[in-house]
Amino acid sequence: MLEIVENLIAKLVNEVDYPQAMELFQKLSGGKRLRARLILTIAPSAPQAPLLGAIVELIHAASLLHDDVIDEAQLRRGVPSINATHGSKTAIMLGDILYSKAFSELTSFDSRIARTVAESVTRLSIGEMMDVGMAESFNSDRELYLKMLYLKTATLIEACAYGAAILAGKDADAHATYGKNLGLAFQIVDDILDITSDEATLGKPSLNDFSEGKVTLPYIDLFERLDTHEKERLIRYHAKVLDESEKKWIRTKMDTFSIIENSYTHARMLCDEAINAVGEDIALRSIIETVIRRSH
Ligand code: FPP
Ligand code: MG
């Protein structure tokens, strides 16, 4: 089924009828296609489900192209980012082509689906803006962080689940709640992996979030547990490239206070809320397990 989505994605990019766009698009690594998988899982026999999956994956790819420009990231999924190989201008324009094509295709959907997906893109853009603003100083406000996470990551996944449920004639609000909590858990696991994984697994340097200025949930939790001197030390390490001994200090302190376990517990709690919203469902449970157990 996912192959149908891959073929549709290629077809849509071909339809923009600009060979350079296709050439550049082929350089992107497709990733896990979590959003398309989710749509196909909720609406396996809806004729429009693969197209919705392709649309959302194009939007997601566009958002990552722009995000890598904003973050000045050199690597994406283990391969050099488009901004690194072709420059920021090209990365932005490719992103523009992909998401505008996605929006054109969205017009053929039920207006509730089209509106929800479109609004989620406004929200993810706001989430990105908040993320950038929050990275300018050491943010220790957990609620603000979780709000930003919801906007930046969960809102598009929520829209996927909502749209797919409408296509399948299922309870759209319940599935939206599932998608929202799945999205939040996904991002929290992402935050954890940035700390626990090595560069080879991540496809980018480890503890990269904190170096980029992003005070993710584990750092907020850690900050709350540290004494005054240690708090100052953690703030000194914020938004700079860390050497091995500085990384070791952060990881050791996280071990001392079981920070990673606590973050996993938080993610698990969100997963339980996700499942509670839709009722036990083997396929939706299995998506949750892949999100929680993933290593990259
Ligand atoms: C990754 O965050 C970024 C996002 C999930 C969303 C980015 C959204 C925009 C740039 C808004 C523009 C939207 C469109 C459709 C053009 P991250 O930097 O925390 O994750 P990373 O480690 O994967 O880079
Ligand atoms: Mg980024």
PDB file of C-alpha atoms and ligand atoms in Angstrom:
ATOM      1  CA  MET A   1       0.000   0.000   0.000  1.00  0.00           C
ATOM      2  CA  LEU A   2       2.804   2.393   0.888  1.00  0.00           C
ATOM      3  CA  GLU A   3       4.231   1.742  -2.560  1.00  0.00           C
ATOM      4  CA  ILE A   4       1.095   3.297  -4.057  1.00  0.00           C
ATOM      5  CA  VAL A   5       1.799   6.408  -1.987  1.00  0.00           C
ATOM      6  CA  GLU A   6       5.447   6.480  -3.146  1.00  0.00           C
ATOM      7  CA  ASN A   7       4.315   6.236  -6.768  1.00  0.00           C
ATOM      8  CA  LEU A   8       1.745   8.974  -6.237  1.00  0.00           C
ATOM      9  CA  ILE A   9       4.348  11.241  -4.660  1.00  0.00           C
ATOM     10  CA  ALA A  10       6.605  10.736  -7.693  1.00  0.00           C
ATOM     11  CA  LYS A  11       3.647  11.341 -10.027  1.00  0.00           C
ATOM     12  CA  LEU A  12       2.720  14.616  -8.287  1.00  0.00           C
ATOM     13  CA  VAL A  13       6.299  15.891  -8.377  1.00  0.00           C
ATOM     14  CA  ASN A  14       6.492  14.919 -12.068  1.00  0.00           C
ATOM     15  CA  GLU A  15       3.300  16.846 -12.734  1.00  0.00           C
ATOM     16  CA  VAL A  16       4.894  20.147 -11.716  1.00  0.00           C
ATOM     17  CA  ASP A  17       6.712  19.613 -14.998  1.00  0.00           C
ATOM     18  CA  TYR A  18      10.077  21.027 -14.030  1.00  0.00           C
ATOM     19  CA  PRO A  19      12.868  18.428 -14.297  1.00  0.00           C
ATOM     20  CA  GLN A  20      15.118  20.194 -11.778  1.00  0.00           C
ATOM     21  CA  ALA A  21      12.402  19.852  -9.144  1.00  0.00           C
ATOM     22  CA  MET A  22      12.192  16.099  -9.739  1.00  0.00           C
ATOM     23  CA  GLU A  23      15.966  15.765  -9.773  1.00  0.00           C
ATOM     24  CA  LEU A  24      16.285  17.564  -6.434  1.00  0.00           C
ATOM     25  CA  PHE A  25      13.335  15.719  -4.943  1.00  0.00           C
ATOM     26  CA  GLN A  26      15.019  12.392  -5.711  1.00  0.00           C
ATOM     27  CA  LYS A  27      17.953  13.434  -3.566  1.00  0.00           C
ATOM     28  CA  LEU A  28      15.712  13.544  -0.484  1.00  0.00           C
ATOM     29  CA  SER A  29      15.550  10.463   1.671  1.00  0.00           C
ATOM     30  CA  GLY A  30      11.895   9.514   2.059  1.00  0.00           C
ATOM     31  CA  GLY A  31      11.997   8.767   5.783  1.00  0.00           C
ATOM     32  CA  LYS A  32       9.563   6.604   7.720  1.00  0.00           C
ATOM     33  CA  ARG A  33       6.422   7.942   6.020  1.00  0.00           C
ATOM     34  CA  LEU A  34       4.707   7.819   9.408  1.00  0.00           C
ATOM     35  CA  ARG A  35       1.972  10.215   8.298  1.00  0.00           C
ATOM     36  CA  ALA A  36       1.053   8.257   5.166  1.00  0.00           C
ATOM     37  CA  ARG A  37       1.167   4.994   7.121  1.00  0.00           C
ATOM     38  CA  LEU A  38      -1.214   6.430   9.675  1.00  0.00           C
ATOM     39  CA  ILE A  39      -3.679   7.507   6.985  1.00  0.00           C
ATOM     40  CA  LEU A  40      -3.567   4.085   5.287  1.00  0.00           C
ATOM     41  CA  THR A  41      -4.009   2.339   8.616  1.00  0.00           C
ATOM     42  CA  ILE A  42      -7.101   4.356   9.528  1.00  0.00           C
ATOM     43  CA  ALA A  43      -8.616   4.300   6.027  1.00  0.00           C
ATOM     44  CA  PRO A  44      -7.201   1.181   4.310  1.00  0.00           C
ATOM     45  CA  SER A  45      -9.942   0.872   1.731  1.00  0.00           C
ATOM     46  CA  ALA A  46     -10.804   4.534   1.103  1.00  0.00           C
ATOM     47  CA  PRO A  47      -9.976   5.365  -2.529  1.00  0.00           C
ATOM     48  CA  GLN A  48      -8.623   8.828  -1.638  1.00  0.00           C
ATOM     49  CA  ALA A  49      -6.420   7.653   1.232  1.00  0.00           C
ATOM     50  CA  PRO A  50      -3.189   7.125  -0.780  1.00  0.00           C
ATOM     51  CA  LEU A  51      -3.527  10.596  -2.332  1.00  0.00           C
ATOM     52  CA  LEU A  52      -4.053  12.176   1.079  1.00  0.00           C
ATOM     53  CA  GLY A  53      -0.952  10.293   2.259  1.00  0.00           C
ATOM     54  CA  ALA A  54       1.082  11.599  -0.689  1.00  0.00           C
ATOM     55  CA  ILE A  55      -0.140  15.177  -0.104  1.00  0.00           C
ATOM     56  CA  VAL A  56       0.767  15.123   3.555  1.00  0.00           C
ATOM     57  CA  GLU A  57       4.193  13.596   2.866  1.00  0.00           C
ATOM     58  CA  LEU A  58       4.888  16.387   0.353  1.00  0.00           C
ATOM     59  CA  ILE A  59       3.911  18.990   2.954  1.00  0.00           C
ATOM     60  CA  HIS A  60       6.098  17.266   5.517  1.00  0.00           C
ATOM     61  CA  ALA A  61       9.057  17.124   3.097  1.00  0.00           C
ATOM     62  CA  ALA A  62       8.595  20.845   2.335  1.00  0.00           C
ATOM     63  CA  SER A  63       8.525  21.710   6.020  1.00  0.00           C
ATOM     64  CA  LEU A  64      11.787  19.814   6.588  1.00  0.00           C
ATOM     65  CA  LEU A  65      13.451  21.558   3.637  1.00  0.00           C
ATOM     66  CA  HIS A  66      12.556  24.909   5.175  1.00  0.00           C
ATOM     67  CA  ASP A  67      13.412  23.744   8.670  1.00  0.00           C
ATOM     68  CA  ASP A  68      16.912  22.734   7.577  1.00  0.00           C
ATOM     69  CA  VAL A  69      17.449  26.204   6.131  1.00  0.00           C
ATOM     70  CA  ILE A  70      16.205  27.779   9.370  1.00  0.00           C
ATOM     71  CA  ASP A  71      18.318  25.456  11.544  1.00  0.00           C
ATOM     72  CA  GLU A  72      21.281  25.654   9.131  1.00  0.00           C
ATOM     73  CA  ALA A  73      21.343  21.848   9.316  1.00  0.00           C
ATOM     74  CA  GLN A  74      23.991  20.096   7.251  1.00  0.00           C
ATOM     75  CA  LEU A  75      22.494  16.619   7.484  1.00  0.00           C
ATOM     76  CA  ARG A  76      18.988  15.246   7.077  1.00  0.00           C
ATOM     77  CA  ARG A  77      18.362  11.545   7.670  1.00  0.00           C
ATOM     78  CA  GLY A  78      22.056  10.827   7.294  1.00  0.00           C
ATOM     79  CA  VAL A  79      22.487  12.521   3.935  1.00  0.00           C
ATOM     80  CA  PRO A  80      23.612  16.104   3.256  1.00  0.00           C
ATOM     81  CA  SER A  81      20.641  18.468   3.344  1.00  0.00           C
ATOM     82  CA  ILE A  82      19.603  20.273   0.145  1.00  0.00           C
ATOM     83  CA  ASN A  83      20.624  23.594   1.708  1.00  0.00           C
ATOM     84  CA  ALA A  84      24.088  22.109   2.328  1.00  0.00           C
ATOM     85  CA  THR A  85      24.523  20.760  -1.204  1.00  0.00           C
ATOM     86  CA  HIS A  86      22.555  23.289  -3.280  1.00  0.00           C
ATOM     87  CA  GLY A  87      22.188  26.303  -1.022  1.00  0.00           C
ATOM     88  CA  SER A  88      19.327  27.763   0.991  1.00  0.00           C
ATOM     89  CA  LYS A  89      17.622  29.463  -1.936  1.00  0.00           C
ATOM     90  CA  THR A  90      17.198  26.165  -3.774  1.00  0.00           C
ATOM     91  CA  ALA A  91      15.974  24.397  -0.630  1.00  0.00           C
ATOM     92  CA  ILE A  92      13.342  27.091  -0.004  1.00  0.00           C
ATOM     93  CA  MET A  93      12.118  27.073  -3.591  1.00  0.00           C
ATOM     94  CA  LEU A  94      11.904  23.273  -3.725  1.00  0.00           C
ATOM     95  CA  GLY A  95       9.892  23.399  -0.493  1.00  0.00           C
ATOM     96  CA  ASP A  96       7.584  26.004  -2.049  1.00  0.00           C
ATOM     97  CA  ILE A  97       7.023  23.840  -5.131  1.00  0.00           C
ATOM     98  CA  LEU A  98       6.244  20.765  -3.031  1.00  0.00           C
ATOM     99  CA  TYR A  99       3.804  22.326  -0.620  1.00  0.00           C
ATOM    100  CA  SER A 100       1.976  24.396  -3.225  1.00  0.00           C
ATOM    101  CA  LYS A 101       1.530  21.277  -5.372  1.00  0.00           C
ATOM    102  CA  ALA A 102       0.226  19.472  -2.286  1.00  0.00           C
ATOM    103  CA  PHE A 103      -2.274  22.275  -1.660  1.00  0.00           C
ATOM    104  CA  SER A 104      -3.524  22.152  -5.269  1.00  0.00           C
ATOM    105  CA  GLU A 105      -4.267  18.462  -4.840  1.00  0.00           C
ATOM    106  CA  LEU A 106      -5.959  19.068  -1.511  1.00  0.00           C
ATOM    107  CA  THR A 107      -8.723  21.007  -3.281  1.00  0.00           C
ATOM    108  CA  SER A 108     -10.225  17.731  -4.546  1.00  0.00           C
ATOM    109  CA  PHE A 109     -10.981  16.600  -0.962  1.00  0.00           C
ATOM    110  CA  ASP A 110     -13.985  17.070   1.306  1.00  0.00           C
ATOM    111  CA  SER A 111     -13.735  20.672   2.558  1.00  0.00           C
ATOM    112  CA  ARG A 112     -13.452  19.539   6.207  1.00  0.00           C
ATOM    113  CA  ILE A 113     -10.321  17.579   5.311  1.00  0.00           C
ATOM    114  CA  ALA A 114      -8.851  20.316   3.101  1.00  0.00           C
ATOM    115  CA  ARG A 115      -9.458  22.963   5.760  1.00  0.00           C
ATOM    116  CA  THR A 116      -8.054  20.880   8.613  1.00  0.00           C
ATOM    117  CA  VAL A 117      -4.876  19.998   6.745  1.00  0.00           C
ATOM    118  CA  ALA A 118      -4.403  23.605   5.560  1.00  0.00           C
ATOM    119  CA  GLU A 119      -4.970  24.978   9.060  1.00  0.00           C
ATOM    120  CA  SER A 120      -2.526  22.466  10.487  1.00  0.00           C
ATOM    121  CA  VAL A 121       0.157  23.868   8.167  1.00  0.00           C
ATOM    122  CA  THR A 122      -0.492  27.365   9.519  1.00  0.00           C
ATOM    123  CA  ARG A 123      -0.125  25.925  12.996  1.00  0.00           C
ATOM    124  CA  LEU A 124       3.062  24.064  12.216  1.00  0.00           C
ATOM    125  CA  SER A 125       4.527  27.250  10.798  1.00  0.00           C
ATOM    126  CA  ILE A 126       3.586  29.069  14.006  1.00  0.00           C
ATOM    127  CA  GLY A 127       5.129  26.195  15.975  1.00  0.00           C
ATOM    128  CA  GLU A 128       8.346  26.595  14.014  1.00  0.00           C
ATOM    129  CA  MET A 129       8.369  30.321  14.691  1.00  0.00           C
ATOM    130  CA  MET A 130       7.874  29.679  18.410  1.00  0.00           C
ATOM    131  CA  ASP A 131      10.649  27.077  18.345  1.00  0.00           C
ATOM    132  CA  VAL A 132      13.096  29.536  16.804  1.00  0.00           C
ATOM    133  CA  GLY A 133      12.100  32.285  19.238  1.00  0.00           C
ATOM    134  CA  MET A 134      12.390  29.964  22.231  1.00  0.00           C
ATOM    135  CA  ALA A 135      15.875  28.835  21.181  1.00  0.00           C
ATOM    136  CA  GLU A 136      17.224  32.354  21.624  1.00  0.00           C
ATOM    137  CA  SER A 137      17.392  31.918  25.386  1.00  0.00           C
ATOM    138  CA  PHE A 138      17.206  29.042  27.868  1.00  0.00           C
ATOM    139  CA  ASN A 139      13.499  28.193  28.073  1.00  0.00           C
ATOM    140  CA  SER A 140      12.538  26.288  31.207  1.00  0.00           C
ATOM    141  CA  ASP A 141       8.771  26.694  30.762  1.00  0.00           C
ATOM    142  CA  ARG A 142       7.419  23.173  30.267  1.00  0.00           C
ATOM    143  CA  GLU A 143       3.897  24.217  29.243  1.00  0.00           C
ATOM    144  CA  LEU A 144       5.222  26.596  26.609  1.00  0.00           C
ATOM    145  CA  TYR A 145       7.504  23.867  25.296  1.00  0.00           C
ATOM    146  CA  LEU A 146       4.661  21.343  25.052  1.00  0.00           C
ATOM    147  CA  LYS A 147       2.468  23.901  23.291  1.00  0.00           C
ATOM    148  CA  MET A 148       5.213  24.496  20.746  1.00  0.00           C
ATOM    149  CA  LEU A 149       5.626  20.718  20.251  1.00  0.00           C
ATOM    150  CA  TYR A 150       1.936  20.339  19.627  1.00  0.00           C
ATOM    151  CA  LEU A 151       1.976  23.051  16.988  1.00  0.00           C
ATOM    152  CA  LYS A 152       5.242  22.070  15.324  1.00  0.00           C
ATOM    153  CA  THR A 153       4.769  18.317  15.094  1.00  0.00           C
ATOM    154  CA  ALA A 154       1.509  16.968  16.468  1.00  0.00           C
ATOM    155  CA  THR A 155      -0.892  19.206  14.581  1.00  0.00           C
ATOM    156  CA  LEU A 156      -0.131  17.721  11.136  1.00  0.00           C
ATOM    157  CA  ILE A 157      -0.358  14.168  12.490  1.00  0.00           C
ATOM    158  CA  GLU A 158      -3.642  15.105  14.184  1.00  0.00           C
ATOM    159  CA  ALA A 159      -4.920  16.429  10.828  1.00  0.00           C
ATOM    160  CA  CYS A 160      -3.872  13.176   9.093  1.00  0.00           C
ATOM    161  CA  ALA A 161      -5.802  11.054  11.575  1.00  0.00           C
ATOM    162  CA  TYR A 162      -8.838  13.349  11.396  1.00  0.00           C
ATOM    163  CA  GLY A 163      -8.844  13.385   7.592  1.00  0.00           C
ATOM    164  CA  ALA A 164      -8.356   9.640   7.298  1.00  0.00           C
ATOM    165  CA  ALA A 165     -11.197   8.996   9.763  1.00  0.00           C
ATOM    166  CA  ILE A 166     -13.529  11.132   7.638  1.00  0.00           C
ATOM    167  CA  LEU A 167     -12.496   9.186   4.526  1.00  0.00           C
ATOM    168  CA  ALA A 168     -13.215   5.926   6.345  1.00  0.00           C
ATOM    169  CA  GLY A 169     -16.480   7.075   7.943  1.00  0.00           C
ATOM    170  CA  LYS A 170     -14.959   6.658  11.435  1.00  0.00           C
ATOM    171  CA  ASP A 171     -15.126   8.927  14.507  1.00  0.00           C
ATOM    172  CA  ALA A 172     -13.024  11.908  13.343  1.00  0.00           C
ATOM    173  CA  ASP A 173     -12.659  13.633  16.732  1.00  0.00           C
ATOM    174  CA  ALA A 174     -11.546  10.437  18.477  1.00  0.00           C
ATOM    175  CA  HIS A 175      -8.980   9.792  15.771  1.00  0.00           C
ATOM    176  CA  ALA A 176      -7.802  13.405  15.939  1.00  0.00           C
ATOM    177  CA  THR A 177      -7.129  12.913  19.654  1.00  0.00           C
ATOM    178  CA  TYR A 178      -5.237   9.719  18.843  1.00  0.00           C
ATOM    179  CA  GLY A 179      -3.157  11.577  16.222  1.00  0.00           C
ATOM    180  CA  LYS A 180      -2.428  14.509  18.503  1.00  0.00           C
ATOM    181  CA  ASN A 181      -1.133  12.322  21.326  1.00  0.00           C
ATOM    182  CA  LEU A 182       0.778  10.078  18.921  1.00  0.00           C
ATOM    183  CA  GLY A 183       2.413  13.191  17.447  1.00  0.00           C
ATOM    184  CA  LEU A 184       3.400  14.519  20.862  1.00  0.00           C
ATOM    185  CA  ALA A 185       4.823  11.133  21.884  1.00  0.00           C
ATOM    186  CA  PHE A 186       6.697  10.934  18.584  1.00  0.00           C
ATOM    187  CA  GLN A 187       8.362  14.295  19.201  1.00  0.00           C
ATOM    188  CA  ILE A 188       9.242  13.457  22.805  1.00  0.00           C
ATOM    189  CA  VAL A 189      10.909  10.237  21.616  1.00  0.00           C
ATOM    190  CA  ASP A 190      12.732  12.380  19.058  1.00  0.00           C
ATOM    191  CA  ASP A 191      13.981  14.609  21.878  1.00  0.00           C
ATOM    192  CA  ILE A 192      15.155  11.537  23.799  1.00  0.00           C
ATOM    193  CA  LEU A 193      16.960   9.984  20.817  1.00  0.00           C
ATOM    194  CA  ASP A 194      18.855  13.219  20.233  1.00  0.00           C
ATOM    195  CA  ILE A 195      20.433  12.617  23.644  1.00  0.00           C
ATOM    196  CA  THR A 196      20.767   8.829  23.760  1.00  0.00           C
ATOM    197  CA  SER A 197      21.794   7.982  20.181  1.00  0.00           C
ATOM    198  CA  ASP A 198      25.122   8.423  18.464  1.00  0.00           C
ATOM    199  CA  GLU A 199      25.779  10.416  15.307  1.00  0.00           C
ATOM    200  CA  ALA A 200      25.826   7.331  13.046  1.00  0.00           C
ATOM    201  CA  THR A 201      22.302   6.338  14.156  1.00  0.00           C
ATOM    202  CA  LEU A 202      20.876   9.858  14.191  1.00  0.00           C
ATOM    203  CA  GLY A 203      22.274  11.020  10.891  1.00  0.00           C
ATOM    204  CA  LYS A 204      23.248  14.256  12.698  1.00  0.00           C
ATOM    205  CA  PRO A 205      25.469  15.075  15.696  1.00  0.00           C
ATOM    206  CA  SER A 206      24.243  13.889  19.099  1.00  0.00           C
ATOM    207  CA  LEU A 207      22.933  16.460  21.614  1.00  0.00           C
ATOM    208  CA  ASN A 208      22.358  18.573  18.544  1.00  0.00           C
ATOM    209  CA  ASP A 209      19.062  20.017  19.809  1.00  0.00           C
ATOM    210  CA  PHE A 210      20.676  21.698  22.797  1.00  0.00           C
ATOM    211  CA  SER A 211      23.531  22.997  20.626  1.00  0.00           C
ATOM    212  CA  GLU A 212      20.892  24.486  18.325  1.00  0.00           C
ATOM    213  CA  GLY A 213      19.447  26.230  21.386  1.00  0.00           C
ATOM    214  CA  LYS A 214      16.478  23.871  21.735  1.00  0.00           C
ATOM    215  CA  VAL A 215      15.766  23.153  25.383  1.00  0.00           C
ATOM    216  CA  THR A 216      13.763  19.972  24.929  1.00  0.00           C
ATOM    217  CA  LEU A 217      11.741  18.146  27.580  1.00  0.00           C
ATOM    218  CA  PRO A 218      14.652  16.133  29.073  1.00  0.00           C
ATOM    219  CA  TYR A 219      16.641  19.366  29.565  1.00  0.00           C
ATOM    220  CA  ILE A 220      13.661  21.118  31.159  1.00  0.00           C
ATOM    221  CA  ASP A 221      13.265  18.148  33.542  1.00  0.00           C
ATOM    222  CA  LEU A 222      16.984  18.122  34.279  1.00  0.00           C
ATOM    223  CA  PHE A 223      17.075  21.850  34.941  1.00  0.00           C
ATOM    224  CA  GLU A 224      14.362  21.472  37.574  1.00  0.00           C
ATOM    225  CA  ARG A 225      16.452  18.863  39.408  1.00  0.00           C
ATOM    226  CA  LEU A 226      19.825  20.644  39.404  1.00  0.00           C
ATOM    227  CA  ASP A 227      21.191  22.858  42.206  1.00  0.00           C
ATOM    228  CA  THR A 228      21.929  26.533  41.558  1.00  0.00           C
ATOM    229  CA  HIS A 229      25.539  26.018  40.431  1.00  0.00           C
ATOM    230  CA  GLU A 230      24.608  23.147  38.162  1.00  0.00           C
ATOM    231  CA  LYS A 231      21.736  25.171  36.705  1.00  0.00           C
ATOM    232  CA  GLU A 232      24.220  27.903  35.803  1.00  0.00           C
ATOM    233  CA  ARG A 233      26.505  25.319  34.238  1.00  0.00           C
ATOM    234  CA  LEU A 234      23.708  23.880  32.098  1.00  0.00           C
ATOM    235  CA  ILE A 235      22.739  27.382  30.954  1.00  0.00           C
ATOM    236  CA  ARG A 236      26.400  28.017  29.997  1.00  0.00           C
ATOM    237  CA  TYR A 237      26.295  24.936  27.761  1.00  0.00           C
ATOM    238  CA  HIS A 238      23.135  26.120  26.031  1.00  0.00           C
ATOM    239  CA  ALA A 239      23.267  26.953  22.298  1.00  0.00           C
ATOM    240  CA  LYS A 240      26.924  26.112  21.770  1.00  0.00           C
ATOM    241  CA  VAL A 241      28.878  23.253  20.233  1.00  0.00           C
ATOM    242  CA  LEU A 242      29.689  20.919  23.106  1.00  0.00           C
ATOM    243  CA  ASP A 243      32.919  18.963  23.568  1.00  0.00           C
ATOM    244  CA  GLU A 244      32.897  15.352  24.748  1.00  0.00           C
ATOM    245  CA  SER A 245      33.413  16.163  28.447  1.00  0.00           C
ATOM    246  CA  GLU A 246      30.535  18.663  28.418  1.00  0.00           C
ATOM    247  CA  LYS A 247      28.300  16.097  26.719  1.00  0.00           C
ATOM    248  CA  LYS A 248      29.352  13.541  29.302  1.00  0.00           C
ATOM    249  CA  TRP A 249      28.424  15.874  32.171  1.00  0.00           C
ATOM    250  CA  ILE A 250      24.935  16.374  30.729  1.00  0.00           C
ATOM    251  CA  ARG A 251      24.410  12.656  30.155  1.00  0.00           C
ATOM    252  CA  THR A 252      25.707  11.745  33.640  1.00  0.00           C
ATOM    253  CA  LYS A 253      23.398  14.250  35.301  1.00  0.00           C
ATOM    254  CA  MET A 254      20.501  12.908  33.253  1.00  0.00           C
ATOM    255  CA  ASP A 255      21.357   9.390  34.445  1.00  0.00           C
ATOM    256  CA  THR A 256      21.500  10.540  38.068  1.00  0.00           C
ATOM    257  CA  PHE A 257      17.956  11.859  37.938  1.00  0.00           C
ATOM    258  CA  SER A 258      16.520   9.168  35.602  1.00  0.00           C
ATOM    259  CA  ILE A 259      15.564  11.916  33.186  1.00  0.00           C
ATOM    260  CA  ILE A 260      15.360   9.709  30.097  1.00  0.00           C
ATOM    261  CA  GLU A 261      13.174   7.137  31.876  1.00  0.00           C
ATOM    262  CA  ASN A 262      10.877   9.971  32.985  1.00  0.00           C
ATOM    263  CA  SER A 263      10.605  11.286  29.440  1.00  0.00           C
ATOM    264  CA  TYR A 264       9.751   7.790  28.195  1.00  0.00           C
ATOM    265  CA  THR A 265       7.107   7.561  30.915  1.00  0.00           C
ATOM    266  CA  HIS A 266       5.657  10.850  29.689  1.00  0.00           C
ATOM    267  CA  ALA A 267       5.635   9.559  26.087  1.00  0.00           C
ATOM    268  CA  ARG A 268       3.994   6.292  27.217  1.00  0.00           C
ATOM    269  CA  MET A 269       1.307   8.253  29.046  1.00  0.00           C
ATOM    270  CA  LEU A 270       0.511  10.134  25.846  1.00  0.00           C
ATOM    271  CA  CYS A 271       0.367   6.830  23.966  1.00  0.00           C
ATOM    272  CA  ASP A 272      -2.146   5.497  26.494  1.00  0.00           C
ATOM    273  CA  GLU A 273      -4.265   8.610  25.972  1.00  0.00           C
ATOM    274  CA  ALA A 274      -4.041   8.041  22.218  1.00  0.00           C
ATOM    275  CA  ILE A 275      -5.289   4.457  22.482  1.00  0.00           C
ATOM    276  CA  ASN A 276      -7.961   5.363  25.023  1.00  0.00           C
ATOM    277  CA  ALA A 277      -9.436   7.820  22.523  1.00  0.00           C
ATOM    278  CA  VAL A 278     -10.007   5.213  19.798  1.00  0.00           C
ATOM    279  CA  GLY A 279     -10.380   2.040  21.835  1.00  0.00           C
ATOM    280  CA  GLU A 280      -8.048  -0.939  21.537  1.00  0.00           C
ATOM    281  CA  ASP A 281      -7.123  -1.381  17.881  1.00  0.00           C
ATOM    282  CA  ILE A 282      -4.291  -3.690  16.834  1.00  0.00           C
ATOM    283  CA  ALA A 283      -3.142  -1.605  13.869  1.00  0.00           C
ATOM    284  CA  LEU A 284      -3.211   1.723  15.720  1.00  0.00           C
ATOM    285  CA  ARG A 285      -1.504   0.115  18.715  1.00  0.00           C
ATOM    286  CA  SER A 286       1.221  -1.178  16.427  1.00  0.00           C
ATOM    287  CA  ILE A 287       1.900   2.338  15.068  1.00  0.00           C
ATOM    288  CA  ILE A 288       2.276   3.527  18.647  1.00  0.00           C
ATOM    289  CA  GLU A 289       4.722   0.753  19.424  1.00  0.00           C
ATOM    290  CA  THR A 290       6.894   1.612  16.395  1.00  0.00           C
ATOM    291  CA  VAL A 291       6.985   5.236  17.534  1.00  0.00           C
ATOM    292  CA  ILE A 292       7.924   4.394  21.119  1.00  0.00           C
ATOM    293  CA  ARG A 293      10.410   1.652  20.283  1.00  0.00           C
ATOM    294  CA  ARG A 294      12.123   3.333  17.349  1.00  0.00           C
ATOM    295  CA  SER A 295      15.854   3.928  17.567  1.00  0.00           C
ATOM    296  CA  HIS A 296      16.131   6.670  14.944  1.00  0.00           C
TER     297      HIS A 296
HETATM  298  C1  FPP B   1      11.419  19.894  12.453  1.00  0.00           C
HETATM  299  O1  FPP B   1      11.776  20.346  13.704  1.00  0.00           O
HETATM  300  C2  FPP B   1      10.432  20.855  11.858  1.00  0.00           C
HETATM  301  C3  FPP B   1       9.104  20.665  11.725  1.00  0.00           C
HETATM  302  C4  FPP B   1       8.455  19.410  12.158  1.00  0.00           C
HETATM  303  C5  FPP B   1       8.199  21.690  11.137  1.00  0.00           C
HETATM  304  C6  FPP B   1       8.853  22.795  10.351  1.00  0.00           C
HETATM  305  C7  FPP B   1       7.845  23.744   9.808  1.00  0.00           C
HETATM  306  C8  FPP B   1       8.115  24.772   8.994  1.00  0.00           C
HETATM  307  C9  FPP B   1       9.505  25.095   8.542  1.00  0.00           C
HETATM  308  C10 FPP B   1       6.988  25.622   8.507  1.00  0.00           C
HETATM  309  C11 FPP B   1       6.911  25.683   7.000  1.00  0.00           C
HETATM  310  C12 FPP B   1       5.952  24.713   6.454  1.00  0.00           C
HETATM  311  C13 FPP B   1       5.872  24.382   5.121  1.00  0.00           C
HETATM  312  C14 FPP B   1       4.846  23.395   4.681  1.00  0.00           C
HETATM  313  C15 FPP B   1       6.757  24.913   4.092  1.00  0.00           C
HETATM  314  P1  FPP B   1      13.194  20.055  14.373  1.00  0.00           P
HETATM  315  O2  FPP B   1      14.178  21.046  13.846  1.00  0.00           O
HETATM  316  O3  FPP B   1      12.970  20.044  15.830  1.00  0.00           O
HETATM  317  O4  FPP B   1      13.512  18.586  13.920  1.00  0.00           O
HETATM  318  P2  FPP B   1      14.749  18.001  13.136  1.00  0.00           P
HETATM  319  O5  FPP B   1      15.702  17.599  14.182  1.00  0.00           O
HETATM  320  O6  FPP B   1      14.178  16.828  12.371  1.00  0.00           O
HETATM  321  O7  FPP B   1      15.298  19.061  12.240  1.00  0.00           O
HETATM  322 MG    MG B   2      15.592  21.039  12.440  1.00  0.00          MG
END
